[in-house]
Coordinates of N, CA and C in Angstrom, one line a residue:
G1 N 4.9 -2.6 13.7 CA 6.1 -2.0 14.2 C 6.4 -0.8 13.6
I2 N 7.3 -0.2 13.8 CA 8.1 1.0 13.4 C 8.2 1.1 11.9
L3 N 8.6 0.1 11.4 CA 8.9 0.0 9.9 C 7.6 0.2 9.1
K4 N 6.6 -0.6 9.6 CA 5.4 -0.6 8.9 C 4.6 0.8 9.0
E5 N 4.9 1.5 10.3 CA 4.2 2.8 10.4 C 4.7 3.8 9.4
K6 N 6.2 3.5 9.3 CA 6.9 4.6 8.4 C 6.5 4.2 7.0
V7 N 6.3 3.0 6.4 CA 5.6 2.8 5.1 C 4.3 3.3 4.9
V8 N 3.6 3.1 5.9 CA 2.2 3.7 5.8 C 2.0 5.1 5.7
R9 N 3.0 5.8 6.6 CA 3.0 7.1 6.5 C 3.8 8.0 5.4
A10 N 4.5 7.1 4.8 CA 5.4 7.8 3.7 C 4.7 8.5 2.5
P11 N 3.6 7.9 2.0 CA 2.9 8.5 1.1 C 2.2 10.1 1.6
Q12 N 1.9 10.0 2.8 CA 1.1 11.1 3.3 C 2.2 12.3 3.5
E13 N 3.5 12.1 3.5 CA 4.5 12.9 3.4 C 5.2 13.1 2.1
G14 N 4.5 12.5 1.2 CA 4.9 12.9 -0.3 C 6.0 11.9 -0.8
A15 N 6.3 10.8 0.0 CA 7.4 9.7 -0.4 C 6.8 8.7 -1.0
T16 N 7.5 7.9 -1.8 CA 7.1 6.7 -2.6 C 7.8 5.5 -2.0
V17 N 7.3 4.6 -1.6 CA 8.0 3.3 -1.1 C 7.9 2.3 -2.1
V18 N 9.0 1.7 -2.5 CA 8.9 0.4 -3.4 C 9.2 -0.8 -2.4
L19 N 8.1 -1.6 -2.3 CA 7.7 -2.8 -1.5 C 7.8 -4.0 -2.4
T20 N 8.6 -5.0 -2.2 CA 8.4 -6.2 -3.0 C 8.0 -7.4 -2.0
S21 N 7.1 -8.1 -2.4 CA 6.7 -9.2 -1.4 C 5.6 -10.2 -2.2
H22 N 5.7 -11.5 -1.8 CA 4.7 -12.6 -2.3 C 3.9 -12.7 -1.3
L23 N 3.7 -11.9 -0.4 CA 2.5 -12.2 0.7 C 1.5 -11.0 0.4
M24 N 0.5 -11.6 -0.1 CA -0.7 -10.3 -0.7 C -1.3 -9.9 0.7
S25 N -1.3 -10.4 1.8 CA -1.7 -9.9 2.9 C -0.9 -8.6 3.4
E26 N 0.4 -8.8 3.2 CA 1.3 -7.7 3.6 C 1.0 -6.6 2.5
V27 N 0.7 -7.0 1.3 CA 0.7 -5.9 0.3 C -0.7 -5.1 0.5
E28 N -1.8 -6.0 0.9 CA -3.2 -5.0 1.2 C -3.0 -4.3 2.2
E29 N -2.2 -4.7 3.3 CA -2.1 -3.8 4.4 C -1.2 -2.5 4.2
L30 N -0.1 -2.7 3.3 CA 0.8 -1.6 3.3 C 0.8 -0.7 2.0
A31 N 0.1 -1.4 0.9 CA 0.2 -0.6 -0.5 C -1.2 0.2 -0.7
Q32 N -1.0 1.1 -1.6 CA -2.2 1.7 -2.2 C -2.4 1.3 -3.6
D33 N -1.2 1.4 -4.1 CA -1.1 0.9 -5.6 C -0.2 -0.2 -5.8
L34 N -0.3 -0.9 -6.7 CA 0.7 -1.8 -7.3 C 1.2 -2.0 -8.7
I35 N 2.1 -2.7 -8.8 CA 2.5 -3.2 -10.1 C 2.7 -4.7 -10.1
F36 N 2.1 -5.5 -10.7 CA 2.2 -7.0 -10.8 C 3.0 -7.4 -12.0
L37 N 4.2 -7.9 -11.9 CA 4.9 -8.3 -12.9 C 4.9 -9.9 -13.0
L38 N 4.8 -10.2 -14.4 CA 4.6 -11.6 -14.9 C 5.6 -12.0 -15.9
E39 N 6.7 -12.6 -15.7 CA 7.8 -13.0 -16.7 C 8.3 -11.8 -17.2
G40 N 8.6 -10.8 -16.3 CA 9.3 -9.5 -16.6 C 8.5 -8.6 -17.1
K41 N 7.1 -8.6 -17.3 CA 6.2 -7.8 -18.0 C 5.2 -7.4 -17.0
V42 N 4.7 -6.0 -17.2 CA 3.7 -5.5 -16.2 C 2.3 -6.4 -16.5
A43 N 1.6 -7.0 -15.6 CA 0.5 -7.6 -16.0 C -0.7 -6.8 -15.4
Y44 N -0.2 -6.0 -14.5 CA -1.4 -5.1 -14.0 C -0.7 -4.0 -13.3
Q45 N -1.2 -2.8 -13.4 CA -0.6 -1.5 -12.7 C -1.9 -0.8 -12.1
G46 N -2.0 -0.5 -11.0 CA -3.2 0.4 -10.4 C -3.4 0.2 -9.0
S47 N -4.5 0.6 -8.7 CA -4.8 0.4 -7.3 C -5.3 -1.0 -6.9
I48 N -5.3 -1.4 -5.7 CA -5.7 -2.7 -5.2 C -7.3 -2.9 -5.4
Q49 N -7.9 -1.7 -5.2 CA -9.4 -2.0 -5.3 C -9.8 -2.0 -6.9
G50 N -8.8 -1.3 -7.8 CA -9.1 -1.5 -9.3 C -8.9 -2.8 -9.7
L51 N -7.9 -3.5 -9.0 CA -7.9 -5.0 -9.5 C -8.9 -5.8 -8.9
L52 N -9.3 -5.6 -7.8 CA -10.4 -6.4 -7.2 C -11.7 -6.2 -7.9
V53 N -12.1 -5.0 -8.5 CA -13.1 -4.6 -9.4 C -13.0 -5.4 -10.5
R54 N -11.7 -5.3 -11.4 CA -11.5 -5.8 -12.5 C -11.7 -7.4 -12.6
T55 N -11.3 -8.1 -11.6 CA -11.2 -9.5 -11.3 C -12.5 -9.9 -10.7
G56 N -13.3 -9.3 -10.1 CA -14.5 -9.7 -9.4 C -14.2 -10.6 -8.0
E57 N -12.8 -10.4 -7.7 CA -12.4 -11.0 -6.4 C -12.6 -10.2 -5.3
P58 N -12.9 -10.7 -4.0 CA -12.8 -10.0 -2.9 C -11.7 -9.7 -2.3
K59 N -10.6 -10.7 -2.4 CA -9.3 -10.5 -2.0 C -8.2 -10.5 -2.9
L60 N -7.2 -9.9 -2.6 CA -6.0 -9.6 -3.4 C -5.3 -10.8 -3.9
E61 N -5.2 -12.0 -3.0 CA -4.5 -13.1 -3.2 C -5.3 -13.8 -4.4
R62 N -6.7 -13.9 -4.3 CA -7.5 -14.4 -5.3 C -7.3 -13.6 -6.6
A63 N -7.4 -12.4 -6.6 CA -7.3 -11.4 -7.6 C -6.0 -11.8 -8.5
M64 N -4.9 -11.9 -7.7 CA -3.5 -12.4 -8.4 C -3.8 -13.5 -9.0
A65 N -4.2 -14.5 -8.4 CA -4.4 -15.9 -9.0 C -5.3 -15.9 -10.3
R66 N -6.3 -15.0 -10.3 CA -7.0 -14.9 -11.5 C -6.1 -14.4 -12.6
L67 N -5.2 -13.4 -12.3 CA -4.5 -12.8 -13.2 C -3.5 -13.7 -13.8
L68 N -3.0 -14.5 -12.9 CA -2.0 -15.7 -13.4 C -2.7 -16.7 -14.3
N69 N -4.1 -17.0 -14.2 CA -4.8 -17.9 -14.7 C -5.2 -17.4 -16.2
E70 N -5.5 -16.0 -16.2 CA -5.6 -15.3 -17.5 C -4.5 -15.3 -18.4
A71 N -3.4 -15.0 -17.8 CA -2.1 -15.1 -18.3 C -1.6 -16.4 -19.1
A72 N -2.1 -17.5 -18.3 CA -1.8 -18.8 -18.7 C -2.4 -19.2 -19.9
R73 N -3.5 -18.4 -20.4 CA -4.3 -18.9 -21.4 C -3.9 -18.5 -22.7

């Protein structure tokens, strides 16, 4: 839709968009970088690709689950 197009185009135009979502498929589609908050603290900040490499997971949803599991230990 029009809103998604604007969100995707915004960084190319020098703008930053703050997007909050629990839908990792939506985040993968729209975001370049992310900050994952856990109990009000930054659990991860960086690129989606960086998180996938760090966790060894192929999908963002699984990478986030791994972060949650690591934080629970």
